[in-house]
CSV table of C-alpha atoms in Angstrom, one decimal:
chain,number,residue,atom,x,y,z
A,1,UNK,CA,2.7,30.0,-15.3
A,2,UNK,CA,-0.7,28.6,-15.5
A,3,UNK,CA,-3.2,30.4,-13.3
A,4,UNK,CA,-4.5,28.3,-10.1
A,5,UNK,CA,-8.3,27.6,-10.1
A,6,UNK,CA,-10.1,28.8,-7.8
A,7,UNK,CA,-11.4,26.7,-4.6
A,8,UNK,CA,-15.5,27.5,-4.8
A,9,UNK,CA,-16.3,29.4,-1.3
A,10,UNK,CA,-18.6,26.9,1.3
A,11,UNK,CA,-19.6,26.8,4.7
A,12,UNK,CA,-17.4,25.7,7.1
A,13,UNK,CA,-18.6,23.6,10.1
A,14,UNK,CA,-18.6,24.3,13.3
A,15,UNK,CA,-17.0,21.8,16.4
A,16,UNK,CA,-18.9,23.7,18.8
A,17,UNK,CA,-22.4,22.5,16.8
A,18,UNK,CA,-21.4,18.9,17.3
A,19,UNK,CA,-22.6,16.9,20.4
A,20,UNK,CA,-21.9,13.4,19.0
A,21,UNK,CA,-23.1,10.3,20.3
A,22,UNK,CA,-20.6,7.2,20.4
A,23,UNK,CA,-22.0,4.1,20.5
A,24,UNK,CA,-20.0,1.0,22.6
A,25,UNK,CA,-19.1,-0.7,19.9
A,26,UNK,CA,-17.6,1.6,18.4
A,27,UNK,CA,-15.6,2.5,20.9
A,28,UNK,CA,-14.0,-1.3,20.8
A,29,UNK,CA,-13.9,-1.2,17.4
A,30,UNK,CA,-11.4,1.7,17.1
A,31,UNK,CA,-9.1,0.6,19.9
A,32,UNK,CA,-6.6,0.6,17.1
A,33,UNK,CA,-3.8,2.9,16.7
A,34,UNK,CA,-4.8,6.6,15.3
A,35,UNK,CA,-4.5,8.0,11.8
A,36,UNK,CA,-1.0,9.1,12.4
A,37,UNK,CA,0.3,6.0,13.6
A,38,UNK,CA,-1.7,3.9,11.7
A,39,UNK,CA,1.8,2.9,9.2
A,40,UNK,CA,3.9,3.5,11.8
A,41,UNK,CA,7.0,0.5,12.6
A,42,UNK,CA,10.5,0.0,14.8
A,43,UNK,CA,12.0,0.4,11.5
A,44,UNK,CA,10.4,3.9,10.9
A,45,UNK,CA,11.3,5.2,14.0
A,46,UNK,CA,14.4,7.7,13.8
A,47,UNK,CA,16.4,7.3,17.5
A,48,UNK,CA,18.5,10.3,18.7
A,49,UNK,CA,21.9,8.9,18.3
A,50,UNK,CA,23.1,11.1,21.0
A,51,UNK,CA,20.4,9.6,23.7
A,52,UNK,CA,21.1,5.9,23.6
A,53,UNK,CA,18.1,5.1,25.1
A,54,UNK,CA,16.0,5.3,22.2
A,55,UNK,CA,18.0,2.7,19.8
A,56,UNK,CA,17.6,0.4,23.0
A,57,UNK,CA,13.9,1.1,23.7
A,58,UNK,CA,13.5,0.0,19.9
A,59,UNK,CA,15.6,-3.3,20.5
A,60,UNK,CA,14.0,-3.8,23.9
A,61,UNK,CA,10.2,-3.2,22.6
A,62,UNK,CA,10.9,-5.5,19.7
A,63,UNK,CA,11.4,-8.5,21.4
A,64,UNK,CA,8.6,-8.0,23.5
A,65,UNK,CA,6.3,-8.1,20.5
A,66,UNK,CA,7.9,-11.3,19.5
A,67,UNK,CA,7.4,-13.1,22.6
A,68,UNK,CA,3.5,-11.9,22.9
A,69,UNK,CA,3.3,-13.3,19.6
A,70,UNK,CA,4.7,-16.5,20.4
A,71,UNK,CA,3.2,-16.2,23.6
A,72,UNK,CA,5.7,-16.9,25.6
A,73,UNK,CA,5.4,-13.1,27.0
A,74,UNK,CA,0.8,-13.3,26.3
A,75,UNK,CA,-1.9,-15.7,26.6
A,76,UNK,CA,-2.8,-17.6,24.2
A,77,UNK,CA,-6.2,-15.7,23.7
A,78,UNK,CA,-8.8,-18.0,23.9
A,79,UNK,CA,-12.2,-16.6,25.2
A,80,UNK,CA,-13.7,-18.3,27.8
A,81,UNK,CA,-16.8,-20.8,26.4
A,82,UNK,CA,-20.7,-19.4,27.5
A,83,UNK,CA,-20.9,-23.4,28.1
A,84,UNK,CA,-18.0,-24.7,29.4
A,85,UNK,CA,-15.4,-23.7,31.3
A,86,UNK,CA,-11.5,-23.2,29.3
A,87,UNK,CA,-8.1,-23.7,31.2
A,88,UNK,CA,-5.4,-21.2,30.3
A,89,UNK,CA,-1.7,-22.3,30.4
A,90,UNK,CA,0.0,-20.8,33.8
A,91,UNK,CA,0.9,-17.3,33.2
A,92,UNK,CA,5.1,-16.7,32.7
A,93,UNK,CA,6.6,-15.3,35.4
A,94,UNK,CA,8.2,-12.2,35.6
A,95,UNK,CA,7.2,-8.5,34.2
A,96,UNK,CA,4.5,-9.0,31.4
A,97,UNK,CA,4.2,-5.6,30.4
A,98,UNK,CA,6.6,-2.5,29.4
A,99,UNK,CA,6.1,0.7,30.7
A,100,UNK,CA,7.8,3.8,28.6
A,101,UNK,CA,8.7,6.5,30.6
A,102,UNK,CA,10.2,9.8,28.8
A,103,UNK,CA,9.3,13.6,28.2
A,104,UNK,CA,7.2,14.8,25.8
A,105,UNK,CA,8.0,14.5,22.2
A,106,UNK,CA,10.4,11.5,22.3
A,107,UNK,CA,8.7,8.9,20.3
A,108,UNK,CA,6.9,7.2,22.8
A,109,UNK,CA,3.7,6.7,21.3
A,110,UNK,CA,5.3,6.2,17.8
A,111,UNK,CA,7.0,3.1,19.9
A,112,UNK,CA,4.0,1.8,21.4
A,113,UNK,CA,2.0,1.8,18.2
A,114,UNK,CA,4.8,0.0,16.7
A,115,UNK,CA,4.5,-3.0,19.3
A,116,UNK,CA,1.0,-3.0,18.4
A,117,UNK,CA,1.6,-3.5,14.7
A,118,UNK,CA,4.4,-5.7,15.4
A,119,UNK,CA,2.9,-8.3,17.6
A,120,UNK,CA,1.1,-11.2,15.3
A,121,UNK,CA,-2.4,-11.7,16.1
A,122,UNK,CA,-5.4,-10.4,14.0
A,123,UNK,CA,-6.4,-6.9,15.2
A,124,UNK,CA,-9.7,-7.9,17.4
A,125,UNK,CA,-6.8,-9.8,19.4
A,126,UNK,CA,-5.4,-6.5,20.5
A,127,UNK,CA,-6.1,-3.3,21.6
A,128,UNK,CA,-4.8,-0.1,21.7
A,129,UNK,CA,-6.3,3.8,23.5
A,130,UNK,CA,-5.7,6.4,26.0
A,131,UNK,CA,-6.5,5.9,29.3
A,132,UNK,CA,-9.3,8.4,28.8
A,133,UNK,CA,-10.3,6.0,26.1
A,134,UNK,CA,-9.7,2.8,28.4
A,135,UNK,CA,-11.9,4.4,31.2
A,136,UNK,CA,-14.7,5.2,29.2
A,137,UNK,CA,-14.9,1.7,27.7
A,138,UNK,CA,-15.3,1.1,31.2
A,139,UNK,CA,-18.4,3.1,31.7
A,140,UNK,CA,-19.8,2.3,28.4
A,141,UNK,CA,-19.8,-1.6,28.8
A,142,UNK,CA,-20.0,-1.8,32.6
A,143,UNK,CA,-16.7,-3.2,34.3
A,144,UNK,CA,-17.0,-7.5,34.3
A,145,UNK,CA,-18.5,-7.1,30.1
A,146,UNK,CA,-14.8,-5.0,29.7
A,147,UNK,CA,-13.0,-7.6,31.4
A,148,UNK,CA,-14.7,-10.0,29.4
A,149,UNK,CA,-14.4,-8.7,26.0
A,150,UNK,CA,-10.5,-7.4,26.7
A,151,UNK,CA,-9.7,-10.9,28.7
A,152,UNK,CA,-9.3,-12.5,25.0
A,153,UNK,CA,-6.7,-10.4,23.8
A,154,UNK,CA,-2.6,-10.9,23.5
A,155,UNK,CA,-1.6,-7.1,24.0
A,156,UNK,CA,-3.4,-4.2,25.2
A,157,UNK,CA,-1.5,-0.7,24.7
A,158,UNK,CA,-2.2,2.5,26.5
A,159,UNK,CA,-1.1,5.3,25.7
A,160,UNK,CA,-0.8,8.4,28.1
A,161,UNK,CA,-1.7,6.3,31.4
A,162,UNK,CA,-2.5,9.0,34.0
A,163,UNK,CA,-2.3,9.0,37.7
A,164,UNK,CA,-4.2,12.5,38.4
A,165,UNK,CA,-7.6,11.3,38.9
A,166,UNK,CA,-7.6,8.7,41.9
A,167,UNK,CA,-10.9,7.0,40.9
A,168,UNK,CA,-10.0,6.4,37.6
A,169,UNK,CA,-6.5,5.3,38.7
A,170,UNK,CA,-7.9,2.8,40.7
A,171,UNK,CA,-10.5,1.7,38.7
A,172,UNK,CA,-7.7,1.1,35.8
A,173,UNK,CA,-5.5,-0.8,37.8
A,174,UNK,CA,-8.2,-3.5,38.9
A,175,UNK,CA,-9.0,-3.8,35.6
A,176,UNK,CA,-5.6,-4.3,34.5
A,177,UNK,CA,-5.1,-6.9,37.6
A,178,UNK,CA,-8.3,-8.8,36.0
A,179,UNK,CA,-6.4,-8.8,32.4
A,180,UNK,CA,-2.6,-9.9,33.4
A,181,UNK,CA,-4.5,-12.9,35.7
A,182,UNK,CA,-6.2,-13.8,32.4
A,183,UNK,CA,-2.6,-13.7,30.7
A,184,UNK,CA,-3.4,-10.2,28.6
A,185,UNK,CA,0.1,-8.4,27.7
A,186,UNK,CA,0.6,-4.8,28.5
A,187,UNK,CA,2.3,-1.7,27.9
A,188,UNK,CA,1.8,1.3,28.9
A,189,UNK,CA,3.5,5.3,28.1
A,190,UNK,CA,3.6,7.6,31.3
A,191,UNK,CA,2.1,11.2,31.1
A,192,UNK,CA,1.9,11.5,35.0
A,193,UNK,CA,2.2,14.4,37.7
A,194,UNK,CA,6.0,15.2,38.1
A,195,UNK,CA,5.1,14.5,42.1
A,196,UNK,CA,4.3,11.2,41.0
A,197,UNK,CA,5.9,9.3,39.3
A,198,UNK,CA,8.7,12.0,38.2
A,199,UNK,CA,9.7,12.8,34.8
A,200,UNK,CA,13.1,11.1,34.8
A,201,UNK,CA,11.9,7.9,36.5
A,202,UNK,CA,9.8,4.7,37.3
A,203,UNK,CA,9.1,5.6,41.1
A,204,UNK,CA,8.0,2.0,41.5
A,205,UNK,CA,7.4,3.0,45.3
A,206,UNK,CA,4.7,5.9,44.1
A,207,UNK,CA,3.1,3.6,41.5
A,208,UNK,CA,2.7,0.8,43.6
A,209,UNK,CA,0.6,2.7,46.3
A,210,UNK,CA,-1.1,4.9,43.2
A,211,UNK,CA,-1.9,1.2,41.2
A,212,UNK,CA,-2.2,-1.2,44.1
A,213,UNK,CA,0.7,-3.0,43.2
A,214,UNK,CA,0.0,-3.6,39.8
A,215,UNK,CA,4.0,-1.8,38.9
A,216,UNK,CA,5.4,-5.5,39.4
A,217,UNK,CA,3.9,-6.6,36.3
A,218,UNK,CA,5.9,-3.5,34.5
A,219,UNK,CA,9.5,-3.2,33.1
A,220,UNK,CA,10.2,0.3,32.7
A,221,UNK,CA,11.9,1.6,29.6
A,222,UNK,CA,13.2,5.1,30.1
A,223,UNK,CA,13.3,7.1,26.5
A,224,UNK,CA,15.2,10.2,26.9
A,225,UNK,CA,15.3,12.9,24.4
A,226,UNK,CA,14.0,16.3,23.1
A,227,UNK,CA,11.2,16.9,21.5
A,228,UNK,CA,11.3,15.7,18.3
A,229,UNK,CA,8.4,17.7,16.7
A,230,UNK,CA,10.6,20.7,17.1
A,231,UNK,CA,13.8,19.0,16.3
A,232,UNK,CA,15.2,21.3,13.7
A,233,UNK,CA,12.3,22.4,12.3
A,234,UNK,CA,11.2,26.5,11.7
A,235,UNK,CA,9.6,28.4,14.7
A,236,UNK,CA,5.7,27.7,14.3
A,237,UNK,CA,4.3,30.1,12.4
A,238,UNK,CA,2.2,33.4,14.1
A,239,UNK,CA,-1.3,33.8,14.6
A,240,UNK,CA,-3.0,34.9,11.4
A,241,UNK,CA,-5.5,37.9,11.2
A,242,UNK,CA,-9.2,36.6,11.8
A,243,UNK,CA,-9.8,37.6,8.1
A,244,UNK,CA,-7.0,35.6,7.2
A,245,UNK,CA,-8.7,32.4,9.2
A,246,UNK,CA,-12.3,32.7,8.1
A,247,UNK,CA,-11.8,33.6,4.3
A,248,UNK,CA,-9.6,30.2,4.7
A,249,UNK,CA,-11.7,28.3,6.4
A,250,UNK,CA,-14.6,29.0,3.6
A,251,UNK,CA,-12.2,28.3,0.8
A,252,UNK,CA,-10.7,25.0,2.3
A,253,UNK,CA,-13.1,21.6,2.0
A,254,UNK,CA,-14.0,20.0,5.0
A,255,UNK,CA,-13.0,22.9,7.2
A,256,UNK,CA,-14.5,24.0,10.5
A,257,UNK,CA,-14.4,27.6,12.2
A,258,UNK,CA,-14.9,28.4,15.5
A,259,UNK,CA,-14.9,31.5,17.8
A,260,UNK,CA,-12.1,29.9,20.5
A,261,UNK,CA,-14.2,30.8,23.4
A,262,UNK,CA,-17.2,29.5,22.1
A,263,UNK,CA,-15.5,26.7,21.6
A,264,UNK,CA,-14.3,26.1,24.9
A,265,UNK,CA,-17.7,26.4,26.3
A,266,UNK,CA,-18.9,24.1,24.2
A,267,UNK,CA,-16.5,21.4,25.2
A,268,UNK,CA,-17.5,21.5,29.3
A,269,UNK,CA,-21.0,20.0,27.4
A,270,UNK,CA,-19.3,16.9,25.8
A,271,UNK,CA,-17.3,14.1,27.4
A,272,UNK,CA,-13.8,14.1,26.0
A,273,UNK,CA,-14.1,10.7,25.0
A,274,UNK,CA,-16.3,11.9,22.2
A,275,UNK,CA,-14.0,14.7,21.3
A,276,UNK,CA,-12.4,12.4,18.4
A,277,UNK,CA,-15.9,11.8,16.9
A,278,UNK,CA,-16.6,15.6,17.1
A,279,UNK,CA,-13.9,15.6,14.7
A,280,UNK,CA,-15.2,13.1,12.2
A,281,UNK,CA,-15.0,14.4,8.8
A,282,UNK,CA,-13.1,17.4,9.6
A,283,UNK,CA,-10.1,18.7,7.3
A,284,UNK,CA,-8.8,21.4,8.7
A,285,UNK,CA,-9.6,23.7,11.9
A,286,UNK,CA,-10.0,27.0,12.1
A,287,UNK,CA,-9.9,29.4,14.6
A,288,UNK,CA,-10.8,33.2,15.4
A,289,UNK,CA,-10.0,34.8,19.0
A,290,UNK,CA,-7.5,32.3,20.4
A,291,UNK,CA,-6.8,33.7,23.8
A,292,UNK,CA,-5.2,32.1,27.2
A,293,UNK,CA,-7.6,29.3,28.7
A,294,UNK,CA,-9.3,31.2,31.9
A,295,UNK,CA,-9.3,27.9,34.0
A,296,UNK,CA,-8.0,23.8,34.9
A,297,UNK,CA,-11.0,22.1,33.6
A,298,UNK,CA,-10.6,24.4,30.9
A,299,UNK,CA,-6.9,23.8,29.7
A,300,UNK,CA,-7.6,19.5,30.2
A,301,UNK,CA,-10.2,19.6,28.4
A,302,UNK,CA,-8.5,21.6,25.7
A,303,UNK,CA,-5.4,18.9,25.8
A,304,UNK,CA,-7.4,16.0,25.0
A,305,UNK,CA,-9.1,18.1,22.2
A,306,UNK,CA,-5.1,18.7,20.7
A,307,UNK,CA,-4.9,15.0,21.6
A,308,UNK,CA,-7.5,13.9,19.1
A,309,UNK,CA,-6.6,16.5,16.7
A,310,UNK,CA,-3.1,16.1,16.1
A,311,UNK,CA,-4.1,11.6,15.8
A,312,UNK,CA,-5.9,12.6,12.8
A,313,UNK,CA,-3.3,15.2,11.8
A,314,UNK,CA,-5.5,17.9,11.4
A,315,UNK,CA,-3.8,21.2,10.6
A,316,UNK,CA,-4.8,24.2,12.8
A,317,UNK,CA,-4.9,28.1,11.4
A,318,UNK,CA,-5.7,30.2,14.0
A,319,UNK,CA,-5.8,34.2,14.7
A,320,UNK,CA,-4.9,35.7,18.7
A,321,UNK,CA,-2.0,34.7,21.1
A,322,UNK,CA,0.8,32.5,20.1
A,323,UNK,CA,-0.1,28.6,21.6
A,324,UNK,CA,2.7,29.1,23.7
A,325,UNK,CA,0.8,31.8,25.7
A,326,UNK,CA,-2.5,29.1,26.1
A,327,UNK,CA,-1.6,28.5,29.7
A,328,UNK,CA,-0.9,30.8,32.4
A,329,UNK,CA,2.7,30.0,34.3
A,330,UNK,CA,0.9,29.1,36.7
A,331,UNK,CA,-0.6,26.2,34.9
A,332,UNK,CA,3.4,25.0,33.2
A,333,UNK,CA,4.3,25.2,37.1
A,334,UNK,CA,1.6,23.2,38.2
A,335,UNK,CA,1.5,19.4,38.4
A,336,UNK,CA,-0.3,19.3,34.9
A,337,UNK,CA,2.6,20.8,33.0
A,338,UNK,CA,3.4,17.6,31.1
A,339,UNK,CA,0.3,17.7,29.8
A,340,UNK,CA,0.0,21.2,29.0
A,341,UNK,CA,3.5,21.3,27.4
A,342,UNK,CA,2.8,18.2,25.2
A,343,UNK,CA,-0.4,20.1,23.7
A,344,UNK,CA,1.8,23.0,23.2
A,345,UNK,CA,4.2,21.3,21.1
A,346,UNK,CA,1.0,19.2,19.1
A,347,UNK,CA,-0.7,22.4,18.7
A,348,UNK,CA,2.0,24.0,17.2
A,349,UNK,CA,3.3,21.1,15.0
A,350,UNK,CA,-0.2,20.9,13.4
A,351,UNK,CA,0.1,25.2,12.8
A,352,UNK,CA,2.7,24.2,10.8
A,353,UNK,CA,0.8,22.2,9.0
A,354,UNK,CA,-1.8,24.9,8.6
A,355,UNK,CA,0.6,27.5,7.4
A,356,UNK,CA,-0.9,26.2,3.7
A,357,UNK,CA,-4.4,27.2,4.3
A,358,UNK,CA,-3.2,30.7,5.0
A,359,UNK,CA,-1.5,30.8,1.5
């Protein structure tokens, strides 16, 4: 057996080094679907043939895309003229956006970046973020410039629309009023408080006082399912020794290692809407001293970091507790729990993933 060569030792980067700064237009320019949904399609998507509701989101989300692209469900796009003012066609009645309700881990975002790829218009005609990424588009542009430059699309596609910050929720939904009066197409996948909007359900009741109204302009799809990261798949694999991580991290290109507190700390000094670019360039992350998150701010911002880590399939090696011991009880009790449970299963799909740099 021929003898492997050697991978020369480097040094790794560090995420808690990085303080990026994201310029606007970048930020429009990579409302696009992520890395790991950058291929994906309806026809790619596996459904759970014992939950029904997934073949029928496929069927139902697929027509939708044809009729924004025929724009019979869309406008038809056109920007308004600096000189002169352009009439749209009156906007078709009835719901013009779909709203896909489920637990974590049940294809949702694989379905919305589907509808994105499926609809037919060039991709400066539609957009696709998180709401984190919607609302800081917002502050980066000012609201009537987002309005303006979104107004000229056929489909915009959020993913993970929240409803636990009251200012942002209402900021979004005026926003989203302004785009479905200019004839924009939306959708939409819940990751809300259970008290909200519930996990088993579109409590259009709860959503129209959270969104002033705007749930009349939604058809809710409910996907049910496990999750399908850890559909028959091996138990992730356990923490590593710190040796183990940082003689990995120096032998693996394009690696970073951080101490986990460290790293923490560092992320209450950088808006998560920059956490993606903190990433740039990064293969692999490492890290030494992984320990339960002491506090709320703490653990959120620690989800959107798994957020932008597992859309750019990163793998993760890591030495201390388990993932599953991140958040206190209290925490998967609490009214965050979707979230906290959804970086759970991210973080420990992409230790799989890391299980090579160990070996």
């Amino acid at each position: 057996m021929a003898e492997q060569t050697p991978v020369a030792e480097q040094t790794p980067a560090a995420l808690a080094s990085r303080t990026p700064h994201v310029p606007a237009e970048r930020l429009v320019a990579e409302m696009v679907p992520p890395p790991r949904f950058s291929t994906v399609s309806f026809d790619n998507y596996i459904p759970d043939p014992g939950q029904p509701s997934q073949a029928t989101a496929v069927k139902e989300l697929a027509a939708f895309a044809t009729s924004v692209s025929d724009g019979s469900g869309a406008a038809d796009g056109r920007r308004k003229s600096w000189f002169r003012r352009e009439t749209r066609p009156a906007a078709p009645r009835g719901p013009r956006g779909m709203y896909l309700d489920g637990g974590y881990g049940v294809g949702k975002t694989h379905l919305l970046a589907s509808l994105w790829h499926a609809t037919a218009a060039p991709p400066e005609r539609k957009a696709f973020g998180t709401f984190v990424e919607l609302t800081n588009l917002v502050g980066a542009l000012g609201f009537q410039q987002t309005v303006q430059t979104l107004s000229g699309h056929r489909l915009l596609c959020i993913d993970e629309f929240e409803l636990d910050d009251p200012g942002d929720t209402v900021l979004v939904s005026t926003l989203l009023g302004k785009l479905v009066d200019a004839g924009v197409a939306l959708a939409a996948t819940s990751n809300t408080l259970p008290g909200k909007l519930g996990e088993g359900r579109f409590a259009a009741a709860d959503f129209l006082r959270e969104i002033q109204g705007l749930s009349a302009h939604f058809r809710a799809l409910r996907i049910d399912g496990e999750d399908y990261r850890h559909r028959g798949l091996p138990e992730a694999p356990a923490p590593y020794s710190d040796e183990t991580v940082t003689r990995a991290a120096h032998h693996t290109p394009g690696a970073s290692l951080d101490d986990f507190p460290a790293l923490l700390d560092h992320l209450s000094r950088v808006h998560p809407s920059r956490y993606g670019a903190m990433c740039d360039g990064i293969e692999a992350v490492c890290l030494t001293g992984v320990g339960p998150v002491p506090d709320q701010s703490t653990a959120l911002r620690l989800v959107v970091l798994a957020d932008r880590l597992y859309d750019r399939e990163v793998p993760v090696l890591a030495s201390g507790v388990p993932f599953d011991r991140l958040f206190s009880e209290e925490m998967l009790q609490g009214g965050y729990r979707k979230k906290y449970f959804r970086a759970i299963s991210r973080l420990t799909a992409l230790a799989r993933d890391g299980k090579r740099l160990a070996e």
